[in-house]
PDB file of C-alpha atoms in Angstrom:
ATOM      1  CA  MET A 280      18.519  -7.172  -6.717  1.00 34.00           C
ATOM      2  CA  SER A 281      16.484  -9.498  -4.554  1.00 37.00           C
ATOM      3  CA  GLY A 282      17.012 -13.228  -4.616  1.00 41.00           C
ATOM      4  CA  CYS A 283      13.309 -13.663  -5.371  1.00 57.00           C
ATOM      5  CA  LEU A 284      12.465 -15.997  -8.220  1.00 85.00           C
ATOM      6  CA  PHE A 285      11.846 -14.351 -11.575  1.00 95.00           C
ATOM      7  CA  ASP A 286      11.116 -16.118 -14.871  1.00 96.00           C
ATOM      8  CA  ILE A 287      11.759 -15.176 -18.478  1.00 98.00           C
ATOM      9  CA  ILE A 288       8.729 -16.619 -20.283  1.00 98.00           C
ATOM     10  CA  PRO A 289       8.898 -16.962 -24.082  1.00 98.00           C
ATOM     11  CA  ALA A 290       5.642 -16.280 -25.920  1.00 97.00           C
ATOM     12  CA  ILE A 291       4.147 -18.495 -28.617  1.00 97.00           C
ATOM     13  CA  ASP A 292       1.505 -16.435 -30.428  1.00 96.00           C
ATOM     14  CA  LEU A 293      -0.724 -18.525 -32.690  1.00 97.00           C
ATOM     15  CA  ARG A 294      -2.674 -17.378 -35.721  1.00 96.00           C
ATOM     16  CA  ASP A 295      -4.023 -19.813 -38.302  1.00 96.00           C
ATOM     17  CA  GLY A 296      -1.897 -22.512 -36.670  1.00 96.00           C
ATOM     18  CA  ARG A 297       1.346 -20.622 -37.223  1.00 96.00           C
ATOM     19  CA  CYS A 298       3.731 -18.893 -34.823  1.00 96.00           C
ATOM     20  CA  VAL A 299       3.489 -15.127 -35.396  1.00 95.00           C
ATOM     21  CA  ARG A 300       4.046 -11.771 -33.716  1.00 86.00           C
ATOM     22  CA  LEU A 301       1.942  -8.636 -33.974  1.00 85.00           C
ATOM     23  CA  VAL A 302       3.005  -5.045 -33.329  1.00 79.00           C
ATOM     24  CA  GLN A 303       0.947  -3.312 -30.623  1.00 73.00           C
ATOM     25  CA  GLY A 304      -1.796  -5.885 -31.074  1.00 74.00           C
ATOM     26  CA  ASP A 305      -2.431  -4.834 -34.677  1.00 82.00           C
ATOM     27  CA  TYR A 306      -3.553  -7.862 -36.724  1.00 85.00           C
ATOM     28  CA  SER A 307      -2.513  -6.104 -39.944  1.00 84.00           C
ATOM     29  CA  ARG A 308       1.083  -5.839 -38.694  1.00 87.00           C
ATOM     30  CA  GLU A 309       1.900  -9.528 -38.502  1.00 88.00           C
ATOM     31  CA  THR A 310       5.194 -11.337 -38.950  1.00 91.00           C
ATOM     32  CA  VAL A 311       5.139 -15.118 -39.395  1.00 94.00           C
ATOM     33  CA  TYR A 312       8.087 -16.769 -37.679  1.00 93.00           C
ATOM     34  CA  SER A 313       7.282 -20.452 -38.025  1.00 94.00           C
ATOM     35  CA  SER A 314       4.727 -22.824 -39.472  1.00 95.00           C
ATOM     36  CA  ASP A 315       5.750 -25.326 -36.782  1.00 97.00           C
ATOM     37  CA  PRO A 316       4.881 -23.830 -33.364  1.00 97.00           C
ATOM     38  CA  VAL A 317       5.707 -27.086 -31.561  1.00 98.00           C
ATOM     39  CA  ALA A 318       9.289 -27.006 -32.850  1.00 97.00           C
ATOM     40  CA  MET A 319       9.568 -23.351 -31.841  1.00 97.00           C
ATOM     41  CA  ALA A 320       8.317 -24.141 -28.341  1.00 98.00           C
ATOM     42  CA  LYS A 321      10.804 -26.979 -28.014  1.00 98.00           C
ATOM     43  CA  ARG A 322      13.573 -24.596 -29.050  1.00 97.00           C
ATOM     44  CA  TRP A 323      12.812 -22.262 -26.153  1.00 98.00           C
ATOM     45  CA  GLU A 324      12.603 -25.185 -23.750  1.00 98.00           C
ATOM     46  CA  GLU A 325      15.985 -26.476 -24.929  1.00 97.00           C
ATOM     47  CA  MET A 326      17.489 -23.023 -24.376  1.00 96.00           C
ATOM     48  CA  GLY A 327      16.424 -23.071 -20.735  1.00 97.00           C
ATOM     49  CA  ALA A 328      12.905 -21.663 -20.503  1.00 97.00           C
ATOM     50  CA  LYS A 329      11.112 -22.904 -17.385  1.00 97.00           C
ATOM     51  CA  ARG A 330       7.645 -21.897 -18.619  1.00 98.00           C
ATOM     52  CA  LEU A 331       6.010 -20.849 -21.890  1.00 98.00           C
ATOM     53  CA  HIS A 332       3.053 -18.608 -22.607  1.00 98.00           C
ATOM     54  CA  VAL A 333       0.795 -19.466 -25.551  1.00 98.00           C
ATOM     55  CA  VAL A 334      -1.650 -16.921 -27.002  1.00 96.00           C
ATOM     56  CA  ASP A 335      -4.476 -17.875 -29.345  1.00 96.00           C
ATOM     57  CA  LEU A 336      -4.733 -14.642 -31.344  1.00 94.00           C
ATOM     58  CA  ASP A 337      -7.664 -15.893 -33.418  1.00 95.00           C
ATOM     59  CA  GLY A 338      -9.443 -16.886 -30.219  1.00 94.00           C
ATOM     60  CA  ALA A 339      -8.820 -13.497 -28.638  1.00 90.00           C
ATOM     61  CA  ARG A 340     -10.503 -11.732 -31.545  1.00 91.00           C
ATOM     62  CA  GLU A 341     -13.312 -14.234 -32.124  1.00 93.00           C
ATOM     63  CA  GLY A 342     -14.239 -14.941 -28.505  1.00 92.00           C
ATOM     64  CA  GLU A 343     -13.454 -18.642 -28.222  1.00 94.00           C
ATOM     65  CA  PRO A 344     -10.332 -20.795 -28.670  1.00 95.00           C
ATOM     66  CA  ARG A 345      -9.492 -21.363 -32.342  1.00 96.00           C
ATOM     67  CA  ASN A 346      -6.020 -22.908 -32.202  1.00 97.00           C
ATOM     68  CA  LEU A 347      -6.591 -25.430 -29.440  1.00 97.00           C
ATOM     69  CA  GLY A 348      -5.402 -28.369 -31.534  1.00 96.00           C
ATOM     70  CA  VAL A 349      -1.903 -27.028 -32.141  1.00 98.00           C
ATOM     71  CA  ALA A 350      -1.809 -25.378 -28.732  1.00 98.00           C
ATOM     72  CA  GLY A 351      -2.496 -28.720 -27.077  1.00 98.00           C
ATOM     73  CA  LYS A 352       0.322 -30.303 -29.066  1.00 98.00           C
ATOM     74  CA  ILE A 353       2.679 -27.695 -27.600  1.00 98.00           C
ATOM     75  CA  ALA A 354       1.543 -28.314 -24.033  1.00 98.00           C
ATOM     76  CA  ARG A 355       1.865 -32.088 -24.392  1.00 98.00           C
ATOM     77  CA  ALA A 356       5.240 -31.948 -26.144  1.00 98.00           C
ATOM     78  CA  LEU A 357       7.049 -30.007 -23.432  1.00 98.00           C
ATOM     79  CA  ALA A 358       8.304 -31.003 -20.006  1.00 98.00           C
ATOM     80  CA  VAL A 359       7.976 -27.435 -18.689  1.00 98.00           C
ATOM     81  CA  PRO A 360       4.563 -25.984 -17.778  1.00 98.00           C
ATOM     82  CA  CYS A 361       2.645 -23.864 -20.278  1.00 98.00           C
ATOM     83  CA  ASP A 362       0.035 -21.159 -19.841  1.00 98.00           C
ATOM     84  CA  ILE A 363      -2.514 -20.092 -22.456  1.00 98.00           C
ATOM     85  CA  GLY A 364      -4.738 -17.117 -23.147  1.00 97.00           C
ATOM     86  CA  GLY A 365      -6.983 -15.880 -25.921  1.00 95.00           C
ATOM     87  CA  GLY A 366     -10.734 -16.389 -26.234  1.00 94.00           C
ATOM     88  CA  ILE A 367     -11.248 -18.138 -22.897  1.00 97.00           C
ATOM     89  CA  ARG A 368     -14.577 -16.635 -21.906  1.00 96.00           C
ATOM     90  CA  SER A 369     -16.436 -19.560 -20.336  1.00 97.00           C
ATOM     91  CA  ARG A 370     -15.906 -22.307 -17.762  1.00 97.00           C
ATOM     92  CA  GLU A 371     -16.109 -24.804 -20.598  1.00 97.00           C
ATOM     93  CA  SER A 372     -13.238 -23.137 -22.480  1.00 97.00           C
ATOM     94  CA  ALA A 373     -11.183 -23.000 -19.294  1.00 98.00           C
ATOM     95  CA  ARG A 374     -11.688 -26.715 -18.656  1.00 98.00           C
ATOM     96  CA  ALA A 375     -10.907 -27.503 -22.297  1.00 97.00           C
ATOM     97  CA  VAL A 376      -7.481 -25.842 -22.215  1.00 98.00           C
ATOM     98  CA  LEU A 377      -6.610 -27.480 -18.906  1.00 98.00           C
ATOM     99  CA  ASP A 378      -7.637 -30.826 -20.380  1.00 98.00           C
ATOM    100  CA  GLU A 379      -5.204 -30.164 -23.250  1.00 97.00           C
ATOM    101  CA  GLY A 380      -2.343 -30.089 -20.750  1.00 98.00           C
ATOM    102  CA  PHE A 381      -2.001 -26.410 -19.887  1.00 98.00           C
ATOM    103  CA  GLN A 382      -1.209 -25.630 -16.268  1.00 98.00           C
ATOM    104  CA  ARG A 383      -2.817 -22.198 -16.241  1.00 98.00           C
ATOM    105  CA  PHE A 384      -5.099 -20.049 -18.413  1.00 98.00           C
ATOM    106  CA  SER A 385      -5.848 -16.350 -18.519  1.00 98.00           C
ATOM    107  CA  ILE A 386      -9.050 -14.380 -18.891  1.00 97.00           C
ATOM    108  CA  GLY A 387      -9.089 -10.892 -20.337  1.00 92.00           C
ATOM    109  CA  THR A 388     -12.240  -9.524 -21.970  1.00 89.00           C
ATOM    110  CA  ARG A 389     -14.668 -11.364 -19.692  1.00 93.00           C
ATOM    111  CA  ALA A 390     -12.796 -10.181 -16.616  1.00 94.00           C
ATOM    112  CA  LEU A 391     -14.864  -7.013 -16.962  1.00 94.00           C
ATOM    113  CA  ASP A 392     -17.807  -9.173 -15.858  1.00 95.00           C
ATOM    114  CA  ALA A 393     -16.995  -9.164 -12.137  1.00 92.00           C
ATOM    115  CA  GLU A 394     -19.430 -11.968 -11.307  1.00 95.00           C
ATOM    116  CA  PHE A 395     -17.930 -14.243 -13.958  1.00 96.00           C
ATOM    117  CA  ALA A 396     -14.373 -13.403 -12.932  1.00 96.00           C
ATOM    118  CA  ARG A 397     -15.135 -14.050  -9.265  1.00 96.00           C
ATOM    119  CA  ALA A 398     -16.608 -17.456 -10.126  1.00 97.00           C
ATOM    120  CA  ILE A 399     -13.587 -18.365 -12.290  1.00 97.00           C
ATOM    121  CA  PHE A 400     -11.074 -17.438  -9.592  1.00 97.00           C
ATOM    122  CA  SER A 401     -13.095 -19.343  -6.999  1.00 97.00           C
ATOM    123  CA  GLU A 402     -13.423 -22.484  -9.109  1.00 97.00           C
ATOM    124  CA  PHE A 403      -9.960 -22.655 -10.679  1.00 98.00           C
ATOM    125  CA  GLY A 404      -7.742 -20.992  -8.055  1.00 97.00           C
ATOM    126  CA  ASP A 405      -4.070 -20.792  -9.072  1.00 97.00           C
ATOM    127  CA  ALA A 406      -4.895 -22.085 -12.557  1.00 98.00           C
ATOM    128  CA  ALA A 407      -6.708 -18.833 -13.411  1.00 98.00           C
ATOM    129  CA  ILE A 408      -4.794 -15.673 -14.366  1.00 98.00           C
ATOM    130  CA  LEU A 409      -6.194 -12.189 -14.886  1.00 98.00           C
ATOM    131  CA  ASP A 410      -4.883 -10.837 -18.202  1.00 96.00           C
ATOM    132  CA  ILE A 411      -4.922  -7.033 -18.290  1.00 96.00           C
ATOM    133  CA  ALA A 412      -3.852  -5.217 -21.444  1.00 93.00           C
ATOM    134  CA  ALA A 413      -3.822  -1.445 -21.253  1.00 93.00           C
ATOM    135  CA  ARG A 414      -3.270   1.626 -23.409  1.00 91.00           C
ATOM    136  CA  GLY A 415      -2.626   4.806 -21.470  1.00 90.00           C
ATOM    137  CA  GLY A 416      -3.653   3.033 -18.283  1.00 93.00           C
ATOM    138  CA  MET A 417      -7.062   2.002 -19.652  1.00 94.00           C
ATOM    139  CA  VAL A 418      -8.097  -1.589 -20.367  1.00 95.00           C
ATOM    140  CA  SER A 419      -8.142  -2.902 -23.944  1.00 91.00           C
ATOM    141  CA  VAL A 420     -10.396  -5.873 -24.799  1.00 87.00           C
ATOM    142  CA  GLU A 421     -11.532  -8.067 -27.711  1.00 84.00           C
ATOM    143  CA  GLY A 422      -8.010  -9.044 -28.684  1.00 75.00           C
ATOM    144  CA  TRP A 423      -6.850  -5.472 -27.879  1.00 79.00           C
ATOM    145  CA  GLN A 424      -9.067  -4.164 -30.671  1.00 81.00           C
ATOM    146  CA  GLU A 425     -11.452  -2.219 -28.417  1.00 89.00           C
ATOM    147  CA  GLN A 426     -10.525   0.456 -25.905  1.00 91.00           C
ATOM    148  CA  THR A 427     -12.501   0.893 -22.683  1.00 94.00           C
ATOM    149  CA  GLN A 428     -12.612   3.656 -20.098  1.00 95.00           C
ATOM    150  CA  VAL A 429     -11.893   1.152 -17.325  1.00 96.00           C
ATOM    151  CA  SER A 430      -8.743   1.830 -15.338  1.00 96.00           C
ATOM    152  CA  ALA A 431      -6.342  -1.125 -15.470  1.00 96.00           C
ATOM    153  CA  LEU A 432      -5.288  -0.580 -11.867  1.00 97.00           C
ATOM    154  CA  ASN A 433      -8.876  -0.268 -10.635  1.00 96.00           C
ATOM    155  CA  LEU A 434      -9.848  -3.489 -12.430  1.00 97.00           C
ATOM    156  CA  ALA A 435      -6.862  -5.269 -10.905  1.00 97.00           C
ATOM    157  CA  ARG A 436      -7.663  -4.031  -7.411  1.00 97.00           C
ATOM    158  CA  GLY A 437     -11.301  -5.025  -7.680  1.00 96.00           C
ATOM    159  CA  LEU A 438     -10.536  -8.573  -8.788  1.00 97.00           C
ATOM    160  CA  ASP A 439      -7.577  -8.869  -6.424  1.00 96.00           C
ATOM    161  CA  ALA A 440     -10.117  -8.407  -3.628  1.00 95.00           C
ATOM    162  CA  VAL A 441     -12.258 -11.340  -4.838  1.00 93.00           C
ATOM    163  CA  GLY A 442      -9.656 -14.022  -5.356  1.00 95.00           C
ATOM    164  CA  CYS A 443      -7.331 -13.142  -8.264  1.00 97.00           C
ATOM    165  CA  ARG A 444      -3.872 -14.515  -7.450  1.00 97.00           C
ATOM    166  CA  ARG A 445      -1.878 -13.674 -10.565  1.00 98.00           C
ATOM    167  CA  ILE A 446      -1.991 -10.924 -13.204  1.00 98.00           C
ATOM    168  CA  ILE A 447      -0.396 -10.655 -16.629  1.00 98.00           C
ATOM    169  CA  PHE A 448      -0.010  -6.939 -17.269  1.00 97.00           C
ATOM    170  CA  THR A 449       0.679  -5.790 -20.836  1.00 93.00           C
ATOM    171  CA  ASP A 450       1.319  -2.251 -21.985  1.00 89.00           C
ATOM    172  CA  VAL A 451      -0.146  -2.539 -25.491  1.00 87.00           C
ATOM    173  CA  SER A 452       1.751   0.500 -26.778  1.00 81.00           C
ATOM    174  CA  ARG A 453       5.031  -1.281 -25.973  1.00 75.00           C
ATOM    175  CA  ASP A 454       4.110  -4.766 -27.178  1.00 68.00           C
ATOM    176  CA  GLY A 455       6.147  -5.821 -30.184  1.00 62.00           C
ATOM    177  CA  ALA A 456       7.630  -2.319 -30.447  1.00 58.00           C
ATOM    178  CA  LEU A 457      10.996  -3.162 -28.829  1.00 68.00           C
ATOM    179  CA  SER A 458      10.876   0.227 -27.093  1.00 74.00           C
ATOM    180  CA  GLY A 459      11.509  -1.012 -23.565  1.00 87.00           C
ATOM    181  CA  PRO A 460       8.972  -2.085 -20.937  1.00 94.00           C
ATOM    182  CA  ASN A 461       6.860   0.377 -18.964  1.00 94.00           C
ATOM    183  CA  VAL A 462       8.668  -0.350 -15.706  1.00 95.00           C
ATOM    184  CA  GLU A 463       6.852   2.317 -13.724  1.00 95.00           C
ATOM    185  CA  ALA A 464       3.430   1.037 -14.770  1.00 94.00           C
ATOM    186  CA  VAL A 465       4.461  -2.485 -13.772  1.00 97.00           C
ATOM    187  CA  ARG A 466       5.699  -1.134 -10.447  1.00 97.00           C
ATOM    188  CA  ALA A 467       2.414   0.665  -9.825  1.00 96.00           C
ATOM    189  CA  MET A 468       0.452  -2.477 -10.640  1.00 97.00           C
ATOM    190  CA  ALA A 469       2.565  -4.636  -8.318  1.00 98.00           C
ATOM    191  CA  GLN A 470       2.299  -2.117  -5.494  1.00 97.00           C
ATOM    192  CA  GLY A 471      -1.451  -1.794  -5.950  1.00 97.00           C
ATOM    193  CA  VAL A 472      -2.409  -5.467  -5.575  1.00 97.00           C
ATOM    194  CA  ARG A 473      -1.619  -8.522  -3.483  1.00 97.00           C
ATOM    195  CA  ALA A 474      -1.588 -10.788  -6.539  1.00 98.00           C
ATOM    196  CA  SER A 475       1.653 -11.720  -8.276  1.00 98.00           C
ATOM    197  CA  VAL A 476       2.377  -9.838 -11.516  1.00 98.00           C
ATOM    198  CA  ILE A 477       3.891 -11.000 -14.803  1.00 98.00           C
ATOM    199  CA  ALA A 478       5.019  -8.131 -17.027  1.00 97.00           C
ATOM    200  CA  SER A 479       4.622  -8.129 -20.803  1.00 95.00           C
ATOM    201  CA  GLY A 480       5.480  -5.777 -23.638  1.00 90.00           C
ATOM    202  CA  GLY A 481       8.503  -3.879 -24.893  1.00 90.00           C
ATOM    203  CA  VAL A 482      11.473  -5.997 -23.827  1.00 94.00           C
ATOM    204  CA  SER A 483      14.344  -5.631 -26.291  1.00 92.00           C
ATOM    205  CA  GLN A 484      17.507  -6.287 -24.288  1.00 94.00           C
ATOM    206  CA  VAL A 485      18.896  -7.950 -21.176  1.00 95.00           C
ATOM    207  CA  GLY A 486      18.854  -4.639 -19.290  1.00 94.00           C
ATOM    208  CA  ASP A 487      15.058  -4.504 -19.629  1.00 95.00           C
ATOM    209  CA  ILE A 488      14.770  -7.906 -17.998  1.00 96.00           C
ATOM    210  CA  VAL A 489      17.141  -7.024 -15.185  1.00 94.00           C
ATOM    211  CA  ALA A 490      15.155  -3.827 -14.515  1.00 95.00           C
ATOM    212  CA  LEU A 491      11.893  -5.767 -14.234  1.00 96.00           C
ATOM    213  CA  ALA A 492      13.542  -8.453 -12.106  1.00 96.00           C
ATOM    214  CA  GLY A 493      14.436  -5.677  -9.686  1.00 95.00           C
ATOM    215  CA  LEU A 494      10.702  -5.459  -8.941  1.00 97.00           C
ATOM    216  CA  ALA A 495      10.593  -9.074  -7.738  1.00 96.00           C
ATOM    217  CA  PRO A 496      10.364  -8.013  -4.059  1.00 95.00           C
ATOM    218  CA  LEU A 497       7.099  -6.250  -4.961  1.00 97.00           C
ATOM    219  CA  GLY A 498       5.637  -9.463  -6.376  1.00 97.00           C
ATOM    220  CA  VAL A 499       6.696  -9.248 -10.038  1.00 98.00           C
ATOM    221  CA  GLU A 500       7.499 -12.879 -10.791  1.00 97.00           C
ATOM    222  CA  GLY A 501       8.386 -12.833 -14.459  1.00 97.00           C
ATOM    223  CA  VAL A 502       8.256 -11.263 -17.902  1.00 98.00           C
ATOM    224  CA  ILE A 503       6.780 -12.563 -21.141  1.00 97.00           C
ATOM    225  CA  VAL A 504       9.120 -11.967 -24.067  1.00 96.00           C
ATOM    226  CA  GLY A 505       8.265 -12.346 -27.741  1.00 93.00           C
ATOM    227  CA  LYS A 506       9.530 -10.244 -30.626  1.00 91.00           C
ATOM    228  CA  ALA A 507      13.032  -9.652 -29.218  1.00 93.00           C
ATOM    229  CA  LEU A 508      13.594 -13.410 -29.075  1.00 96.00           C
ATOM    230  CA  TYR A 509      12.207 -14.060 -32.535  1.00 94.00           C
ATOM    231  CA  ASP A 510      14.162 -11.216 -34.126  1.00 92.00           C
ATOM    232  CA  GLY A 511      17.383 -12.387 -32.497  1.00 94.00           C
ATOM    233  CA  ARG A 512      17.888  -9.177 -30.527  1.00 94.00           C
ATOM    234  CA  LEU A 513      17.765 -11.187 -27.326  1.00 95.00           C
ATOM    235  CA  ASP A 514      19.401 -14.564 -26.812  1.00 96.00           C
ATOM    236  CA  LEU A 515      17.347 -16.529 -24.288  1.00 97.00           C
ATOM    237  CA  LYS A 516      20.234 -18.555 -22.913  1.00 95.00           C
ATOM    238  CA  ALA A 517      22.404 -15.461 -22.492  1.00 94.00           C
ATOM    239  CA  ALA A 518      19.516 -13.568 -20.873  1.00 95.00           C
ATOM    240  CA  LEU A 519      18.950 -16.375 -18.370  1.00 96.00           C
ATOM    241  CA  GLU A 520      22.657 -16.414 -17.555  1.00 94.00           C
ATOM    242  CA  ALA A 521      22.711 -12.632 -17.089  1.00 91.00           C
ATOM    243  CA  LEU A 522      19.668 -12.805 -14.842  1.00 91.00           C
ATOM    244  CA  ASP A 523      21.303 -15.480 -12.724  1.00 89.00           C
ATOM    245  CA  ALA A 524      24.521 -13.475 -12.509  1.00 87.00           C
ATOM    246  CA  ALA A 525      22.594 -10.407 -11.320  1.00 81.00           C
ATOM    247  CA  ARG A 526      21.123 -12.261  -8.380  1.00 76.00           C
ATOM    248  CA  PRO A 527      22.978 -11.680  -5.102  1.00 66.00           C
ATOM    249  CA  ARG A 528      24.920 -14.600  -3.702  1.00 62.00           C
ATOM    250  CA  PRO A 529      24.683 -15.607  -0.029  1.00 62.00           C
TER     251      PRO A 529
END
């Protein structure tokens, strides 16, 4: 394995102000894990997380941030940087989440508007992330509720050429299913663009993380992990220790 940096990024998914997880993006398959998302975020920080990823699920479905109050409390309560996605479809929304203390934000649905995406990447630089969720290689939008015929890789390549510097790539069919990440799809994405890639979806054990970390030389800089942490299948501290142990020593 390369000595390249690679982060394990716990997810905080918000719905109605609570910390939840969905299965494959299905809002009817929800598990509530905590009514105190700030405490949950602090738990991951205390266990060694160097970054957290917050998702406003209500915002993703409704088209504008809906949980910004509690999300902002998370960002302000932690010493580590936080990213956020879900419903950020305007410059105003992007500025609002940055003003709440988030270091970076992601755009998904509106990334299909190439002119808008180009303007966002130009204005916000490293603070803007392209969030691509895909089923069968095709982009899913509107909180993963609508399927398009747009190729995920083609979208990534097009926006990579106009200033995108970082991509979150989620295989929707793996998300919350604990079936293992789609390593080959992540590899193809990383090889197809110059932007850095953060993988998401399917992680259930330390071996999954080590496999994805093996793609670090291609530009895969981390993995977002949710359900496996919340269900106790994966211990964050142990996973971080295993990842460190797998890195070659000089």
